[in-house]
Tab-separated table of C-alpha atoms in Angstrom:
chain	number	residue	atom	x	y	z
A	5	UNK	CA	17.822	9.613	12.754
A	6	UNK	CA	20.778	11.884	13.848
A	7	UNK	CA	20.438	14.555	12.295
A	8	UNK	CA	24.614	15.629	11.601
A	9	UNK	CA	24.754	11.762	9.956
A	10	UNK	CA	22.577	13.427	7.168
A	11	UNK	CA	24.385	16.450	6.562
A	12	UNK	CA	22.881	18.884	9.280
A	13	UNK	CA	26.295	20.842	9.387
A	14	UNK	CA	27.126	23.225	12.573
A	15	UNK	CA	26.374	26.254	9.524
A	16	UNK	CA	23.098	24.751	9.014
A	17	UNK	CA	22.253	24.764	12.632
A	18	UNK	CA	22.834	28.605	12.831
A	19	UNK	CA	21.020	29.207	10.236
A	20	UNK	CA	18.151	26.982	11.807
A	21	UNK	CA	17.974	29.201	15.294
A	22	UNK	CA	16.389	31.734	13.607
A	23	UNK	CA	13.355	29.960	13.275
A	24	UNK	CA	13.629	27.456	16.750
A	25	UNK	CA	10.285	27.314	18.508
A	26	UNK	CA	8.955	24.577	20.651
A	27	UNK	CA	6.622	23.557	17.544
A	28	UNK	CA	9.425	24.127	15.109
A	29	UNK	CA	11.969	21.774	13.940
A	30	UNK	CA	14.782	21.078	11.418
A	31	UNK	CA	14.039	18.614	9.113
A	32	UNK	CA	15.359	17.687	5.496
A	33	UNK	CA	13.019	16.870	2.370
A	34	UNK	CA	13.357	13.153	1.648
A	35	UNK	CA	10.676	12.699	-1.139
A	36	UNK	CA	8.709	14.988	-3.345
A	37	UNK	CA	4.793	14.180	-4.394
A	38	UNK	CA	1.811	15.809	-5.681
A	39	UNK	CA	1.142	18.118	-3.588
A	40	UNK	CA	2.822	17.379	-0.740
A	41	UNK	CA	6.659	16.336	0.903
A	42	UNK	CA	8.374	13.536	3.122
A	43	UNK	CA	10.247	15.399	5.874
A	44	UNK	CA	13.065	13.597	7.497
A	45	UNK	CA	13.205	14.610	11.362
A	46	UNK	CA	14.940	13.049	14.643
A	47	UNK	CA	11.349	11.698	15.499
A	48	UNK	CA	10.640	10.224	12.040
A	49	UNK	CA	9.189	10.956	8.952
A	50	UNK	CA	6.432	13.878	8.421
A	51	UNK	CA	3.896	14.934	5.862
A	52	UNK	CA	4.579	18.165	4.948
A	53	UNK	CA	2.744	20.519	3.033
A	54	UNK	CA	3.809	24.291	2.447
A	55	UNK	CA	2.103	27.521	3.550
A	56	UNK	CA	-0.611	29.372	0.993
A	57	UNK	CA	2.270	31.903	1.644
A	58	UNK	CA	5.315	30.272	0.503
A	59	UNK	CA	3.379	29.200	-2.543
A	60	UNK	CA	2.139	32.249	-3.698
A	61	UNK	CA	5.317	34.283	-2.719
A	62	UNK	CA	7.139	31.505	-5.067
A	63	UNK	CA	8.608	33.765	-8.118
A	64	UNK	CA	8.795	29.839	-9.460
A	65	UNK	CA	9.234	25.954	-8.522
A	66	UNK	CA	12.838	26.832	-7.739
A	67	UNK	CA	12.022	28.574	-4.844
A	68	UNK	CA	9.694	26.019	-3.394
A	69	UNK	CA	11.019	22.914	-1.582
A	70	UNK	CA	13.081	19.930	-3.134
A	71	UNK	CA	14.422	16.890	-2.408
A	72	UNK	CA	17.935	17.373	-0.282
A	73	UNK	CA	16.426	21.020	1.112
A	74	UNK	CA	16.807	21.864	5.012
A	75	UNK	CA	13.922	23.296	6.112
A	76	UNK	CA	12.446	24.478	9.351
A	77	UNK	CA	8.892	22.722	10.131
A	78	UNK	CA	6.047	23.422	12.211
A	79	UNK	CA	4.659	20.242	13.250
A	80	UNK	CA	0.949	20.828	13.267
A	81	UNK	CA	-0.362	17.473	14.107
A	82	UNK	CA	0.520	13.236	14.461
A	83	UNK	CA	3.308	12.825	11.708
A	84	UNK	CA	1.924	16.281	10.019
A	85	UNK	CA	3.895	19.467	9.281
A	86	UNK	CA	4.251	22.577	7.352
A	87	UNK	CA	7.496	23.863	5.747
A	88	UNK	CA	7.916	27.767	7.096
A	89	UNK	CA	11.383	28.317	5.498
A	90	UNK	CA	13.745	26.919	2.878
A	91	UNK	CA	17.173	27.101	4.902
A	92	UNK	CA	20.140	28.416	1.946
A	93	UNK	CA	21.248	25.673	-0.534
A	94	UNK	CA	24.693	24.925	-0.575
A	95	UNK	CA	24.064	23.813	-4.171
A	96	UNK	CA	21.505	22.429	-6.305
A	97	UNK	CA	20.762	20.150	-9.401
A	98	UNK	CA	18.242	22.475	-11.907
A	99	UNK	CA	17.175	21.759	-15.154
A	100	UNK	CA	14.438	23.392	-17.198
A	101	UNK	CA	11.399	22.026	-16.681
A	102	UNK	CA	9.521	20.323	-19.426
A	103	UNK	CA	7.595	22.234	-22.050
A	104	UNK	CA	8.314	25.911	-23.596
A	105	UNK	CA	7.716	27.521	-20.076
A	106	UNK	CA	10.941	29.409	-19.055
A	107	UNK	CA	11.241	28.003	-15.534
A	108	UNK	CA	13.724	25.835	-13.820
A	109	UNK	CA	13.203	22.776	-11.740
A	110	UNK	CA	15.722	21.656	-8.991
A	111	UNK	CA	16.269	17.743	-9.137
A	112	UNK	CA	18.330	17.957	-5.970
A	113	UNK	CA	19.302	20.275	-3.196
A	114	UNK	CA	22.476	19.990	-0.862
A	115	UNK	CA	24.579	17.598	-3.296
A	116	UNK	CA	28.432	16.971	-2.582
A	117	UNK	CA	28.759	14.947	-5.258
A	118	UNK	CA	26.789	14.555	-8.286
A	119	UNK	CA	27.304	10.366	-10.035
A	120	UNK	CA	26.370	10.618	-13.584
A	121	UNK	CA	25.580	7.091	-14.733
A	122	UNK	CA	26.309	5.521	-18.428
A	123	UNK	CA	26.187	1.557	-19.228
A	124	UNK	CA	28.945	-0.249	-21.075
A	125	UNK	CA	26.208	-2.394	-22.136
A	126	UNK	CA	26.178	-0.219	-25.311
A	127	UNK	CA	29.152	2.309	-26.443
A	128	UNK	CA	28.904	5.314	-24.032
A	129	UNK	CA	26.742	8.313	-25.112
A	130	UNK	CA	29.445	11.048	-24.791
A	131	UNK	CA	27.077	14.056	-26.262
A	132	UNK	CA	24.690	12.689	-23.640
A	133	UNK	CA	27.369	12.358	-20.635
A	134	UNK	CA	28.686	16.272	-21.698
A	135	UNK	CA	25.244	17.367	-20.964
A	136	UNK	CA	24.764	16.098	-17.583
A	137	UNK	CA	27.941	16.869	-16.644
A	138	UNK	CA	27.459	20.879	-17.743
A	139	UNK	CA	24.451	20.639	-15.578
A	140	UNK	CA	26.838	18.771	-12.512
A	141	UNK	CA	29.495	21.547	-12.230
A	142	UNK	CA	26.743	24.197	-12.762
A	143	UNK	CA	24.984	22.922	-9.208
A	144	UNK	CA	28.212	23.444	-7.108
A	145	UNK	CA	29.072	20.564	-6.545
A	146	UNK	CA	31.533	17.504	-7.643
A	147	UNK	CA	30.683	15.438	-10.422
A	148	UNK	CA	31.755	11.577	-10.898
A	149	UNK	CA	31.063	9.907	-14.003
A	150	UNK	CA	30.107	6.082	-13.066
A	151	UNK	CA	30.302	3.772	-15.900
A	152	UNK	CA	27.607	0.641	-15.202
A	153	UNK	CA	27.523	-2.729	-16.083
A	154	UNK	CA	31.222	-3.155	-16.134
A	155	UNK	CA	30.908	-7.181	-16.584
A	156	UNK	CA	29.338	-6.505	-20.375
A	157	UNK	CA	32.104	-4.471	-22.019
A	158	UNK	CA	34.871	-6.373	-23.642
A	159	UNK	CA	37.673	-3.347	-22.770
A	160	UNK	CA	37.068	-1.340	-20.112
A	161	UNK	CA	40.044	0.513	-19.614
A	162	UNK	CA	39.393	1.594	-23.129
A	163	UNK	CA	36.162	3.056	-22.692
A	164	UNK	CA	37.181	5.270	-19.321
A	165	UNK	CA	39.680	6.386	-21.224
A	166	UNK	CA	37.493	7.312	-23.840
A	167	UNK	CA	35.251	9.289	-21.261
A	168	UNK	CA	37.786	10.458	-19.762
A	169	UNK	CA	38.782	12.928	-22.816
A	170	UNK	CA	35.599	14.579	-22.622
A	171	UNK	CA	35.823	14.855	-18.934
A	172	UNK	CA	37.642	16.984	-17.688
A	173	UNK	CA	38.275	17.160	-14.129
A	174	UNK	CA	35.908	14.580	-13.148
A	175	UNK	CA	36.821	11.387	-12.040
A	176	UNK	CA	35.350	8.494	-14.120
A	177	UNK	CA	34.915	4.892	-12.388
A	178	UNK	CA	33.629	1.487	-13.553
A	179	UNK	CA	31.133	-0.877	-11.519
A	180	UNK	CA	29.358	-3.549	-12.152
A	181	UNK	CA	26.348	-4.426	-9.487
A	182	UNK	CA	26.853	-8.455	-11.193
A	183	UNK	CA	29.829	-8.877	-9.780
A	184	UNK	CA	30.418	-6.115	-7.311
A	185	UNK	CA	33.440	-4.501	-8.956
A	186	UNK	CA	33.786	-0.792	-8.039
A	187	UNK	CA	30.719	-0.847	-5.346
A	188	UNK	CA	33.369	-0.481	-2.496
A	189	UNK	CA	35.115	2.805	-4.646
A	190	UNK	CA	31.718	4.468	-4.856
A	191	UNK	CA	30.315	4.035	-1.282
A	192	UNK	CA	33.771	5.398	-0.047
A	193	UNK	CA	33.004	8.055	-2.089
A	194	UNK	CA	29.521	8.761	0.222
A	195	UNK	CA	30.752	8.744	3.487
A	196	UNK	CA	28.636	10.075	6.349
A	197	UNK	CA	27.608	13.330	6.320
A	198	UNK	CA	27.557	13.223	2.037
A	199	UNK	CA	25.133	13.189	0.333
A	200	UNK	CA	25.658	12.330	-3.806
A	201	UNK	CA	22.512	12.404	-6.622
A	202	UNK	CA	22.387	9.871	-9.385
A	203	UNK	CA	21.272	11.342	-13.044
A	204	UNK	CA	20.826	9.642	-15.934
A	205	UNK	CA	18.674	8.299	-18.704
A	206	UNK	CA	16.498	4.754	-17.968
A	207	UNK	CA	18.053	1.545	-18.035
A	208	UNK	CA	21.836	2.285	-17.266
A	209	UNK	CA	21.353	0.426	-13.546
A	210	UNK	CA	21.055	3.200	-11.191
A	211	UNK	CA	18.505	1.403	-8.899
A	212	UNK	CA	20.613	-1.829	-9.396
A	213	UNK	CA	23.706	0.542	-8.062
A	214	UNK	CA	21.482	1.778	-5.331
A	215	UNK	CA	20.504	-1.767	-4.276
A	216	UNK	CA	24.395	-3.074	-4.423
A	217	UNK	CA	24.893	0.079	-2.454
A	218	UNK	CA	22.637	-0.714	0.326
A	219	UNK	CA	22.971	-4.416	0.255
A	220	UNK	CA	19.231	-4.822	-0.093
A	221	UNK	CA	16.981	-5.043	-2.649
A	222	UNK	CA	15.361	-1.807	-1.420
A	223	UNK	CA	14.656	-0.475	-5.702
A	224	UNK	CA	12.395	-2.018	-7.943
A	225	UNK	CA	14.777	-3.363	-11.314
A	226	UNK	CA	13.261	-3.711	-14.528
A	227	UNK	CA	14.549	-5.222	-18.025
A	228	UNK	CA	15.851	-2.988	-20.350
A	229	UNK	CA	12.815	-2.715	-22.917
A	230	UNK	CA	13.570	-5.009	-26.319
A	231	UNK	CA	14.613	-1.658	-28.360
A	232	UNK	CA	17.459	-1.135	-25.951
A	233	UNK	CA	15.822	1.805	-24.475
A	234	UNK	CA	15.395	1.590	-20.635
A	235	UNK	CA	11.987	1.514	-18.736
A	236	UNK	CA	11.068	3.921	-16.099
A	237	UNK	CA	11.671	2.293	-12.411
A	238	UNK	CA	12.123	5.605	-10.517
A	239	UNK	CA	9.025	7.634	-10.766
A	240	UNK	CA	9.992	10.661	-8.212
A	241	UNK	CA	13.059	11.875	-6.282
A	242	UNK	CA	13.660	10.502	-3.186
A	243	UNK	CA	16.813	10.724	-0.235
A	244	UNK	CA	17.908	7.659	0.362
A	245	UNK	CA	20.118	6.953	3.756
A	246	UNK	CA	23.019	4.760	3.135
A	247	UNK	CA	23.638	1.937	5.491
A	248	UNK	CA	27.252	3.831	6.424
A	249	UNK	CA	25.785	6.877	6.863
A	250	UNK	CA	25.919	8.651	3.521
A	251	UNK	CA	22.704	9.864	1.612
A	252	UNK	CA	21.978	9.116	-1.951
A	253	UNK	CA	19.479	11.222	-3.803
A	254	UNK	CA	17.815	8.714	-6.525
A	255	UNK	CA	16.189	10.505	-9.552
A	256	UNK	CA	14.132	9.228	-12.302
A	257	UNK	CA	15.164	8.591	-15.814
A	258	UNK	CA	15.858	11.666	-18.194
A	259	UNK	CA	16.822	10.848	-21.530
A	260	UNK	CA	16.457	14.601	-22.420
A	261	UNK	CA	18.009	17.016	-20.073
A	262	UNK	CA	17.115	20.762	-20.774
A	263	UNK	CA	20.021	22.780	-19.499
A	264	UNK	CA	19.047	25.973	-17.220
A	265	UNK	CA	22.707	27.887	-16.816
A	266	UNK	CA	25.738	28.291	-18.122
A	267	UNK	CA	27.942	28.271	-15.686
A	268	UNK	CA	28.486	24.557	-15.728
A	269	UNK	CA	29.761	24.851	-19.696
A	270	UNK	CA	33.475	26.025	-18.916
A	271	UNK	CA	33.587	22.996	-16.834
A	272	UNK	CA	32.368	20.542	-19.206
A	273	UNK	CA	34.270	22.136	-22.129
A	274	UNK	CA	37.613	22.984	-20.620
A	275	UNK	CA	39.826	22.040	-23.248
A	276	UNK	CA	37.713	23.981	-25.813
A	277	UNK	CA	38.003	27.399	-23.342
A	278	UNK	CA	41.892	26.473	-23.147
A	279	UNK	CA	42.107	26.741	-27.035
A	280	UNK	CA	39.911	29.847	-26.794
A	281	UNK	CA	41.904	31.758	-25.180
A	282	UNK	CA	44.735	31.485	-28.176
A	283	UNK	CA	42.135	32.641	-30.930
A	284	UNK	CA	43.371	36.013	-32.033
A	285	UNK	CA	39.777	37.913	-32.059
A	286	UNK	CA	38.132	37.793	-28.261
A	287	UNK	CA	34.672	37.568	-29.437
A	288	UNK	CA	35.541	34.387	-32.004
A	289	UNK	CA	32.612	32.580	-32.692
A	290	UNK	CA	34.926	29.355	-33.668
A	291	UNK	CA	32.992	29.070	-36.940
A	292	UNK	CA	34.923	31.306	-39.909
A	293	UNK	CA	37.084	33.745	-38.133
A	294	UNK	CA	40.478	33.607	-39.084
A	295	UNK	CA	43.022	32.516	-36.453
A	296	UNK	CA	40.398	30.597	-34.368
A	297	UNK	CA	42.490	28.045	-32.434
A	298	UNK	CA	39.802	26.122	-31.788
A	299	UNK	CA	38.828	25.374	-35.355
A	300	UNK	CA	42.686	24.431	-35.815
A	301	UNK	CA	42.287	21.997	-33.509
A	302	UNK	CA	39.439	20.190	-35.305
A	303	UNK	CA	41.492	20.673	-38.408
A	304	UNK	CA	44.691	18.652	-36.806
A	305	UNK	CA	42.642	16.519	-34.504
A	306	UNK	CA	43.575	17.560	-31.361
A	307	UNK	CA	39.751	18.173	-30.676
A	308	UNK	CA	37.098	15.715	-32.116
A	309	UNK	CA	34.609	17.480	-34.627
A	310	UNK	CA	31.427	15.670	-32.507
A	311	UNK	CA	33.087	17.926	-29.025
A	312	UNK	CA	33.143	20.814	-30.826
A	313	UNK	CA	29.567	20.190	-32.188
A	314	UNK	CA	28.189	18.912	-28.166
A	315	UNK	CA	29.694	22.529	-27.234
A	316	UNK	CA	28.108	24.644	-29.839
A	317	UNK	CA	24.876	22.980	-29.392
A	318	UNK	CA	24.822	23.557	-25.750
A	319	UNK	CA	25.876	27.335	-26.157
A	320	UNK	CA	23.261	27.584	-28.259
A	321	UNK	CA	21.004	26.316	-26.161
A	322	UNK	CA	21.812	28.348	-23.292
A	323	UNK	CA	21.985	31.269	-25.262
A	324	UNK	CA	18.093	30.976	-26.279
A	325	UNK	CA	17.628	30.008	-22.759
A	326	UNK	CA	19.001	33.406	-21.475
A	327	UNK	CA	17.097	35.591	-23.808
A	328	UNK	CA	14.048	33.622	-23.033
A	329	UNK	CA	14.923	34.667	-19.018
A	330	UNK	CA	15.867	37.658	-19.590
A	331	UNK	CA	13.289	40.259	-22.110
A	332	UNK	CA	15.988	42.588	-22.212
A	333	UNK	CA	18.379	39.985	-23.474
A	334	UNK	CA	15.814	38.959	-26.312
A	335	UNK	CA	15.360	42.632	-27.127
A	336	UNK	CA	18.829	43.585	-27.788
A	337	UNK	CA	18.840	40.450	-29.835
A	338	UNK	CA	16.074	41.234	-32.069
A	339	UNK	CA	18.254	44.376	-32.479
A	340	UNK	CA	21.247	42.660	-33.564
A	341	UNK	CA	19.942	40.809	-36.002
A	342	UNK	CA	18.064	43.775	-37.545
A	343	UNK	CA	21.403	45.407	-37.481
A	344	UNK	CA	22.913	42.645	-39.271
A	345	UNK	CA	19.985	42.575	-41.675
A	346	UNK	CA	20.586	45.945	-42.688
A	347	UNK	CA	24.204	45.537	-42.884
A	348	UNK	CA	23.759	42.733	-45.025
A	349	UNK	CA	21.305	45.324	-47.554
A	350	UNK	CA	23.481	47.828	-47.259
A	351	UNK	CA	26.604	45.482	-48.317
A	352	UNK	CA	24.469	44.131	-50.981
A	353	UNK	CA	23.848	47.450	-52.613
A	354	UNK	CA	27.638	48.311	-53.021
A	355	UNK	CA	28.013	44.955	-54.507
């Protein structure tokens, strides 16, 4: 494997001489297990592990290895190797990871472009489709909404136009792995040297897209289950090398995605940040203040009532998840509302 075909940019090389020993080599995570990584080298794939070091020096999984990382590894036997640095991300896919723990999980390292599958098998999921795009513009990189299973919807043009309005700035395409429409946009999209991650939930045909994209059956497909709900294929991240040179970083099925930052929400909102900037109070919540543009525009119907909803659901969201981050943010919280509390006594008495 050549390593520059992958995305080992001239940057990425300077970075890497830091570490350059006769035992040490540049290599890129391809797969994550248990326990334990696939490192892609020039020689082939490795086992690699990661020092007691780098683990316990870890302030959380974020700063241990993922799928699409550069690293520099010391080979320490036959097809065996330890990671001894994490070379700097370019950008990276996090979510929060599963559970009430505070802690965020990168799905993918190094991403150009981020694909964010739906299926017109069903009307598209456009709450669902706002939320992984917030988390695709918050990883630094370009998202591209990919509609699946173009051959089962009646009106297609209707329906990326109906994405499209809750999209903005992303480019929204249509493929169908039946028939092969839209195969040739996407893997002109992935050129060599790219590399582009796949989210979304089970069942909307990202392994059949991967497949179509390689022109093998190289991804185990499964039947939608009988509810309509999709079955699990991919059970762990994995770099996949395109047969034109691009990568493709396949990740399993999320029907829930726990957002991690907010910087990804003026992205994914646009229009509603537009409006915001015409309310007359800076700080409007867009719930009761009085010349909130934003509200206006859910009164006249310029901006659909569910948008508005998506948005204040994920600032919500977010919100919580920065005081949780943060102590000091939760304590001048508690504060707030004890303020308000007493406000609200104190109001109540002069009534």
């Amino acid at each position: 494997m050549h390593l520059p075909d992958v995305g080992f940019t001239p940057e990425l090389r300077e970075q890497f001489e830091q570490y350059e020993q006769e035992d040490v080599v540049a290599a890129r995570i391809g797969a994550e297990h248990r326990g334990s990584y696939v490192a892609m080298t020039e020689s082939g794939d490795v086992t690699a592990t990661v020092t007691g070091r780098m683990r316990h020096d870890a302030l959380g999984r974020d700063e241990l290895p993922a799928v699409g990382d550069w690293i520099a590894l010391q080979i320490v036997g036959p097809d065996q190797g330890q990671v001894r640095a994490i070379l700097p991300r370019r950008s990276s896919l996090v979510r929060k990871v599963a559970g009430l723990e505070s802690e965020g999980q990168v799905i993918a390292a190094n991403v150009d472009l981020v694909m964010v599958a739906a299926g017109l098998d069903d009307r598209p999921n456009l709450r669902r489709i706002e939320r992984y795009l917030t988390v695709a513009w918050d990883s630094g990189a370009l998202p591209v909404v990919v509609l699946t299973k173009a051959d089962l919807c009646d009106d297609v043009d209707d329906a990326i136009h109906e994405v499209e309005a809750i999209a903005p700035g992303a480019e929204v395409m249509a493929v169908s792995n039946t028939t092969g429409t839209g195969i040739e946009a996407i893997a002109a999209r992935i050129g060599p040297g790219t590399t582009a991650a796949i989210l979304g939930p089970s069942g909307v045909g990202k392994s059949s897209l991967i497949n179509a994209l390689m022109g093998s059956e190289v991804m185990t497909v499964q039947e939608v289950r009988w509810d309509g709900k999709g079955r699990h294929t991919t059970t762990h991240r994995e770099l996949i090398v395109l047969p034109n040179g691009g990568c493709l970083i396949d990740t399993p099925g999320m029907r829930e995605l726990q957002l991690w930052d907010s910087d990804g929400l003026g992205s994914t909102f646009s229009d509603i940040s537009d409006l915001a900037e015409q309310c007359r109070f800076r700080d409007c919540t867009h719930t009761h203040e009085p010349g909130c543009a934003v509200v206006a525009a859910t009164e006249d119907g310029t901006l659909g009532a569910g948008r508005l909803a998506s948005y204040r659901k994920q600032e919500r969201e977010l919100d919580a998840m920065a005081r949780r981050k943060d102590k000091r943010l939760a304590l001048e919280a508690r504060k707030k509302w004890k303020q308000m509390g007493k406000e609200g006594k104190a109001r109540a008495r002069i009534r």
